[in-house]
Every structure is written in C-alpha cells, then in structure tokens.
Amino acid sequence: MIMIYKFNNNTEEFTVKDAHKHNNYFPLTNKSGSLLSSISPNLAGDIKKDNDHFLTPPATAIDLKHNPLVRRDFFIKIKVSSKKEEIIRLSDPYPGQLQAGFFYHKLTKYTKLIDIEILNFIPYNLDIEVMQIKVKNKSKKNLDISAYSAIPLYGRSEATLRGHRHVSSLLNRVDLVKDGIFLRPTLLFNEEGHKLNKTTYFCLAKSSQVKIKGQFPTLDCFCGEGSLTKPDAIYENKKSAKRKIDSFDGKEVIAAFDFENKKLKKGQQINYILGLGLTSGSKKSCKKKIINTFTKINREKKIEKYLESTKKYWQKNFEKINFTFKDKTYNSWLKWVKAQPTLRKLFGCSFLPHFDYGKGGRGWRDLWQDALILLHYEPKEAQKLIINSFSGIRLDGSNATIIKKDNSFLSDRNKISRVWSDHGIWPYLTLKSYLNYNTDINILNHQLPYFRDSHLFRAKKIDPDFKQKDFILRTINKKIYKGSILEHLLIQNLTSFFNVGSHNIIKLGSADWNDALDMASESGETVTFSFMYAHNLKGIIELLTSLKKKQSHLELLKELTFLLDNLKNPINYNNFYQKQKRLKSYLENTIKISGEKIKISIDNIISDLNKKYRHLSGWLLKKEWLDEGFFNGYYDNKERRVGGKNKGKMQMMLAPQVFAIMSGIATPAQIKKIWQSANKYLKDKNKSFHLNTNFGSIYPELGRAFGFKYGDKENGAFFSHMIIMFAYALYKRGFIKEGKSVFNSLYKMIKSNSNTTYPQLPEYFNSQGQGLYSYLTGSASWYIHTLLKEKSK
C-alpha cells in the first residue's frame, strides 16, 4: 500500500510527486473564513466570500480539469533565439511536486529551461489570497523572459452562472490602476429585486525586478480570436492597454497583466506577486483598504513572514488535541482529520468543488456533530454554539436546517418545506458529550427562544399570515417566548415519539441521516432513528435524575402536557392512530400560544418518559428483528418493509444496525448476529462495509439513492461517517475486537493504492476505493470523537 503523499519530518506538511496526475483540490482560508478558496495542481478552483460574492467563477469538481475559466493561470514566454520563442503555461502539467501544509499550497514545476515555484495561501489574519511565482533560469545561457497573468474574474453571485450570465456581465465596471485591476459591478443582479453593489473585487500584482507594462482587462481583448489556453495577447504579441477605455466595461473581466521583459542570467531568479480578494464599502474606502492590504504582502520577505505566521497559527490551533501512536504516518494523517471540523465550521457544507450543492452555512446535524470536537479546541465557543443552536428548534419539534456564520438560522437553503427525521437526535447527543466534559447540569435550565417561521405542523402547512423578519417565536401578546434547554429537548423527542406511521414507527419525513432516502415523505418510516429516539428518551431520564438532586419541579410550556400524556390522559402506545391524534392536538394548540407555564414534578416526567422508552424499545425489538439476522431499517412509501429478502435479493442496510447497537437496544446476542450478517452481506473483503447491499433496481418509493450507480454516494458506497459510527457503537457495547476491525478498515482504505486523495478523511469511498468529497465531512468529528473515547478508557 502506497499513499500518493509523503509527510515531512513527522509534521502535517506533505509532498506529492507529479500532483497533476491526481484529481485533487486543496482548501485555503483565514481564521474567520471571510475568504474561502480552493486550488488544484493545475491552479484551478475558485475564490469567494460567500454564495453571492465570487471573485473567480464558481468551480465544481468537473471544472478542475476541463474548464480554463476557473484557473489562476500564468504564462512565461522565453525568447530562445531571434526566431524561436517558447511559451510555458503554468497550469499545464509538468514534472514536479506539490508541497502543502496548514493552509498553503506550493507547486514546483520543472521544464527544460526554467524551474517554477507557485505558492498560494491566505494569511490567517488577512482577506487576500497571495500568489507568488518564482522563475529560475537553470539553462546554461541567458534567457529573455516575459510574463503574463491570466485569471478570469467573475465578481457576482453563483446564481448568475446559469441565470443571465451575459446580462449580469453588462453590469461590470473596471478600473485599471498602477498595480492591477478593480472590478466593481453597478448592481447585484437578482430578478426578485436588484440592489446597488457595494463590493470591489480585485487583483493586484508586483515584481521587485520589473514593472507592469499594461493589461488586457477583458476576455475579448486577451483571447482575441484565440482562447484562454492560446490567447492572441501572448501568441500574437498584442499590445496591452495602459489605461481604461470605455469598451472595457460591460464585459467578462480577466486579470491579465503584461509584465516587462527581463533578461535572466544563468541561475538567476525573478519573482512575481499577485494578491486576490474582495472587500465591501464605498468605492473610495474599498480602494484604500485593498491597497493597504496588498502593501502588507507585496514583497518576498513580507510573504515569508506571513506564511510562517499562518503555519504557526493553524498548527497551534490544532495541537489542542494530541495523539501519539507508533505509526508516525498515521499521526501526521490525524493532524488533517483534526483540522476538518474547523474547515467545515469555516466553509460550511459548501464552497469546495465536490460540495457544489450548497449556498453556505452548516447543516443542522453537521453543526451538532462538529461541536463534539470543537468542545476540545474551543470549549467556550463550543458552549456558546451549543446553547445558541437550541434556538433553532421550532415548537412543533422540527428545526431550521441551515445555520449561517453569524449563528442565525435559515429554514432551508433551497426554501423547500421539509423535515429530516433524524434531526431531533443530535442536540441531545452533543449536549450529553458536553456534560461528560463539563458537569454544568444547570445548563438544562438555560432559557432560550424558539425558531418561528411560516412552516407549521412539521412543514406540512404554511402560515400565510406570518410576516416577522426575526424568526423568533412570540406569544399572542407579541412577547418573545423562552423555554429551558430541557424543554427544547423534550419537545424535539416527544413530538417525534408521537409522529408515527401505520407500523407505529417514527415517520421518515423528507429523509433522515441518509439524505437520499427522500421519496417516501407520505408513508415512509425510519426504524433506524426510532432506535435513537428511544435512546434519547432514556438519556433524558438520566439527565432529569441528575437534575432532581438540585430541584424537584420543572416549569414547562402548558401545552407540553399534551405530549406528557401519562400525567392526566394516557393513550395506548400500541395504537398508532392514537399517537397521531395526540400529536395533532398538540400541533393545533401550539400554532399560537399564551406562553403560560406550569410546574410539573420531575418524578412524574421521569415516569412518563420511562413508559415511552419501554414501549418504543420493546416494540423495535419485537417487530423489527428479522429472521435473516439483522434489523429492518425502513418502510417505504407504499408501507412495505424494506429490509430482508426481496425477489431473491438480500436487502440489508448498515445504518439500522449501527443505531440499534449504539442505542443500547440490540441485545448482545443480536449484536453477534448483526456482525455475522454485516460481514456476509455488506463487507468487502479488501475494503470496509458498504452502506447497503445492491437492491438491483431503482426504488422510487424510497429514495433517489437507488438511482445512483451501486457503490457510489448513498447507494452502497463505503460511507466514512456510518463506518466510524459502526465502530463507535461496537466499542460502546463492549465488542472491542469487532469495533477495532471496523475502525481500522477506514485507515486501510486511506492507505490503499486505489485512493489518491490528499491526507484527510473523505465523505465516502466508491466501489473502486477512491475517496470522494474531501475535507467537509462529519466523519472526521466522529473519528476523533471515537479515538478520544477509547483513549479515555
């Protein structure tokens, strides 16, 4: 097994020989995530602030190799003789190597006449991407060198990529300045309502040895009749512009600087520096801010200083959790896994080439799971994050699905009414981890508001009268209503308990952890997460038992007694219709609330929850264990059981087994049989465990997953997150040997010849063993969480 990279001196820094042979990308950002970049070995990727402010064109994974518009290109023209010129395009593949670390990207390329070094990084405390190109003459004679940058600038929202791309370019206005170009569109194009633009996008350049002769500021004047790969400006020796002319406005823009010629003697080197970014404010203030920032990095020594301070900042930040194993390569790889939760905190679930479906912000479950590790890096910030995030819960038990950088909430990134059935389990799990490290049981009494928008009845109805802009629940008297964290927990878990389908299993809703089980919203049911809601009920009982040492009663929203039915008017939990009816009563009575609270004995609440836990756990054990030796996971939209043998094919899914074990409900005997079945039906001999067996056909009554090619994404890939949770669950239940086997299988896939990713834990591995969707995955949090748990034993 040979990784494509080698670590340097047991640090996180690594090198990759001929990195252009592998289709990878690398993240660049600063400590606040105010500038977000991706870059590949062919200099492709993008630079942006958020979904509405892309400096360069948005780049997806397919663009990295095939779209020259997303490259930070640079051309070197070498006059070999009076009749012969050689043009070297830096994004082209040349022999060489990549060196990378926290968070910088340095490429070295070797040609016959010159050696080239290309450094890209974002200083940890600045809003600018630095690009430094060093060109060294290694020939035996003097070389006449000229250079040209070629970086297309986009300067607008991702939405205009396929929505009025040309029309929005008509808004572009450029200014040519001594050291570069400013792009400041007149308007933010949006058919829902255009707004004045207040952002300046820029690229500035400098060389201590030569000046900029001029610019080719539009794609038209740079490419001419040629192309981005063979532009007329360079190949036809066109004359560059020294000042702006009117025809430059309203066009697609490019930072194409024409540097003066330089005679390089044997062994001599020339350096070029570029600074790229964007800033907002008045035109005058932006210009001043940009020039001040560029001045900080416009010399080689300044760049060296910022590079070293950036390395040290990130290294110190990630040293707060340390592991030392005999395998030094594994120790270095772990440094990157430890970095991943921070990257997702800064990038959200978007803004890297594979993650081309997001608009920024973190998803609900991502937020809670990443907090598991942030508790170790930044405990005070993590505590604030946990407390604030409970405010994203609605009174109907559902929640906002996106959390923005400012910790405010969005109902849904695509403005779709939907509820994921697993969302209610994660806040308890994270809060419990917090209490394991901090005995602050009083946090349960912390008072917080609720999220309120137009969505009612768990996204089944819309409130046409909702006009608030702050999305905070208010009483009928217009006062903000606040409830304890414990009340929020109870509402999330109790509403789910009653929200069942015809098999008396919690409804699947729009999907669960597996986002691609998204076509059974009417009648689908999730056995998988019913296990975890039962687990949470038991866990909340334990929290209440601890809290009872300090107080005997809780003050709860009056309407919550509908769900604490054993206090006054118990129902038959075996009757799914009675559960549905009780939930409906609660939802109807909480459309508008007075805010009245009542005191309830903690003992009575414990008694109620205990009855619910015993019912749900017992029901799952009795009804969902299959003769085939594993648990069923779902019922589809036609109310059919999914797990088991179907038309001669064994349909087994990993997630139900993981959560049956993790919840503590599966018996030791069942765990042994699950282990046997998982190895028989899901295990790949040389890899790890598939997410599911091959169902053999599309399954429109369950989800889009089964339209994917088997072995990719949510249809049977080796999903890192579920594999590590499988290991965690086995460890938790005392199956140490089995847990270790599962845990080790992930790193085995990392080291496999089939995997050509940079060091990190990808979202999944496909059937060939190639890792995909790098850096922004919750699997990293669970991987470190599992290591910490085992280390503490």
Short mmCIF file of N, CA and C in Angstrom, two decimals, residues 439-442 444-445 486 540-554 601-603 606:
data_model
loop_
_atom_site.label_atom_id
_atom_site.label_comp_id
_atom_site.label_asym_id
_atom_site.label_seq_id
_atom_site.Cartn_x
_atom_site.Cartn_y
_atom_site.Cartn_z
N THR A 439 -19.53 19.38 34.09
CA THR A 439 -20.64 18.93 34.95
C THR A 439 -21.67 20.03 35.21
N ASP A 440 -21.78 20.95 34.27
CA ASP A 440 -22.69 22.09 34.41
C ASP A 440 -24.13 21.66 34.11
N ILE A 441 -24.74 20.91 35.05
CA ILE A 441 -26.10 20.41 34.85
C ILE A 441 -27.10 21.56 34.78
N ASN A 442 -26.74 22.73 35.31
CA ASN A 442 -27.64 23.88 35.28
C ASN A 442 -27.89 24.40 33.88
N LEU A 444 -29.21 22.90 31.67
CA LEU A 444 -30.54 22.41 31.28
C LEU A 444 -31.63 23.44 31.54
N ASN A 445 -31.39 24.35 32.48
CA ASN A 445 -32.39 25.37 32.83
C ASN A 445 -32.20 26.67 32.05
N LEU A 486 -33.89 22.07 28.44
CA LEU A 486 -34.55 20.80 28.69
C LEU A 486 -35.92 20.76 28.01
N ILE A 540 -32.57 11.32 28.49
CA ILE A 540 -33.20 12.48 29.15
C ILE A 540 -33.65 12.10 30.56
N ILE A 541 -34.08 10.86 30.73
CA ILE A 541 -34.41 10.37 32.08
C ILE A 541 -33.20 10.49 32.99
N GLU A 542 -32.03 10.13 32.46
CA GLU A 542 -30.79 10.21 33.25
C GLU A 542 -30.46 11.66 33.59
N LEU A 543 -30.67 12.58 32.63
CA LEU A 543 -30.43 14.00 32.91
C LEU A 543 -31.37 14.49 34.00
N LEU A 544 -32.64 14.10 33.90
CA LEU A 544 -33.62 14.52 34.90
C LEU A 544 -33.28 13.97 36.29
N THR A 545 -32.78 12.75 36.31
CA THR A 545 -32.39 12.13 37.59
C THR A 545 -31.27 12.93 38.25
N SER A 546 -30.31 13.41 37.44
CA SER A 546 -29.23 14.25 37.97
C SER A 546 -29.75 15.61 38.42
N LEU A 547 -30.65 16.18 37.61
CA LEU A 547 -31.19 17.49 37.93
C LEU A 547 -32.06 17.45 39.19
N LYS A 548 -32.66 16.31 39.44
CA LYS A 548 -33.55 16.15 40.60
C LYS A 548 -32.82 16.35 41.92
N LYS A 549 -31.50 16.20 41.90
CA LYS A 549 -30.72 16.42 43.11
C LYS A 549 -30.71 17.90 43.50
N LYS A 550 -31.02 18.76 42.54
CA LYS A 550 -31.00 20.21 42.80
C LYS A 550 -32.38 20.83 42.83
N GLN A 551 -33.35 20.20 42.19
CA GLN A 551 -34.70 20.76 42.16
C GLN A 551 -35.72 19.64 41.96
N SER A 552 -36.92 19.87 42.38
CA SER A 552 -37.94 18.81 42.33
C SER A 552 -38.94 19.00 41.19
N HIS A 553 -39.03 20.24 40.64
CA HIS A 553 -40.02 20.52 39.62
C HIS A 553 -39.39 21.24 38.42
N LEU A 554 -40.09 21.17 37.29
CA LEU A 554 -39.73 21.94 36.11
C LEU A 554 -40.89 22.84 35.74
N SER A 601 -43.79 17.96 38.38
CA SER A 601 -42.83 17.19 39.17
C SER A 601 -41.86 16.44 38.25
N ILE A 602 -40.58 16.53 38.57
CA ILE A 602 -39.58 15.80 37.77
C ILE A 602 -39.85 14.29 37.84
N ASP A 603 -40.26 13.81 39.01
CA ASP A 603 -40.58 12.38 39.13
C ASP A 603 -41.67 11.96 38.16
N ILE A 606 -40.21 11.81 34.65
CA ILE A 606 -39.40 10.60 34.51
C ILE A 606 -40.29 9.38 34.30
#
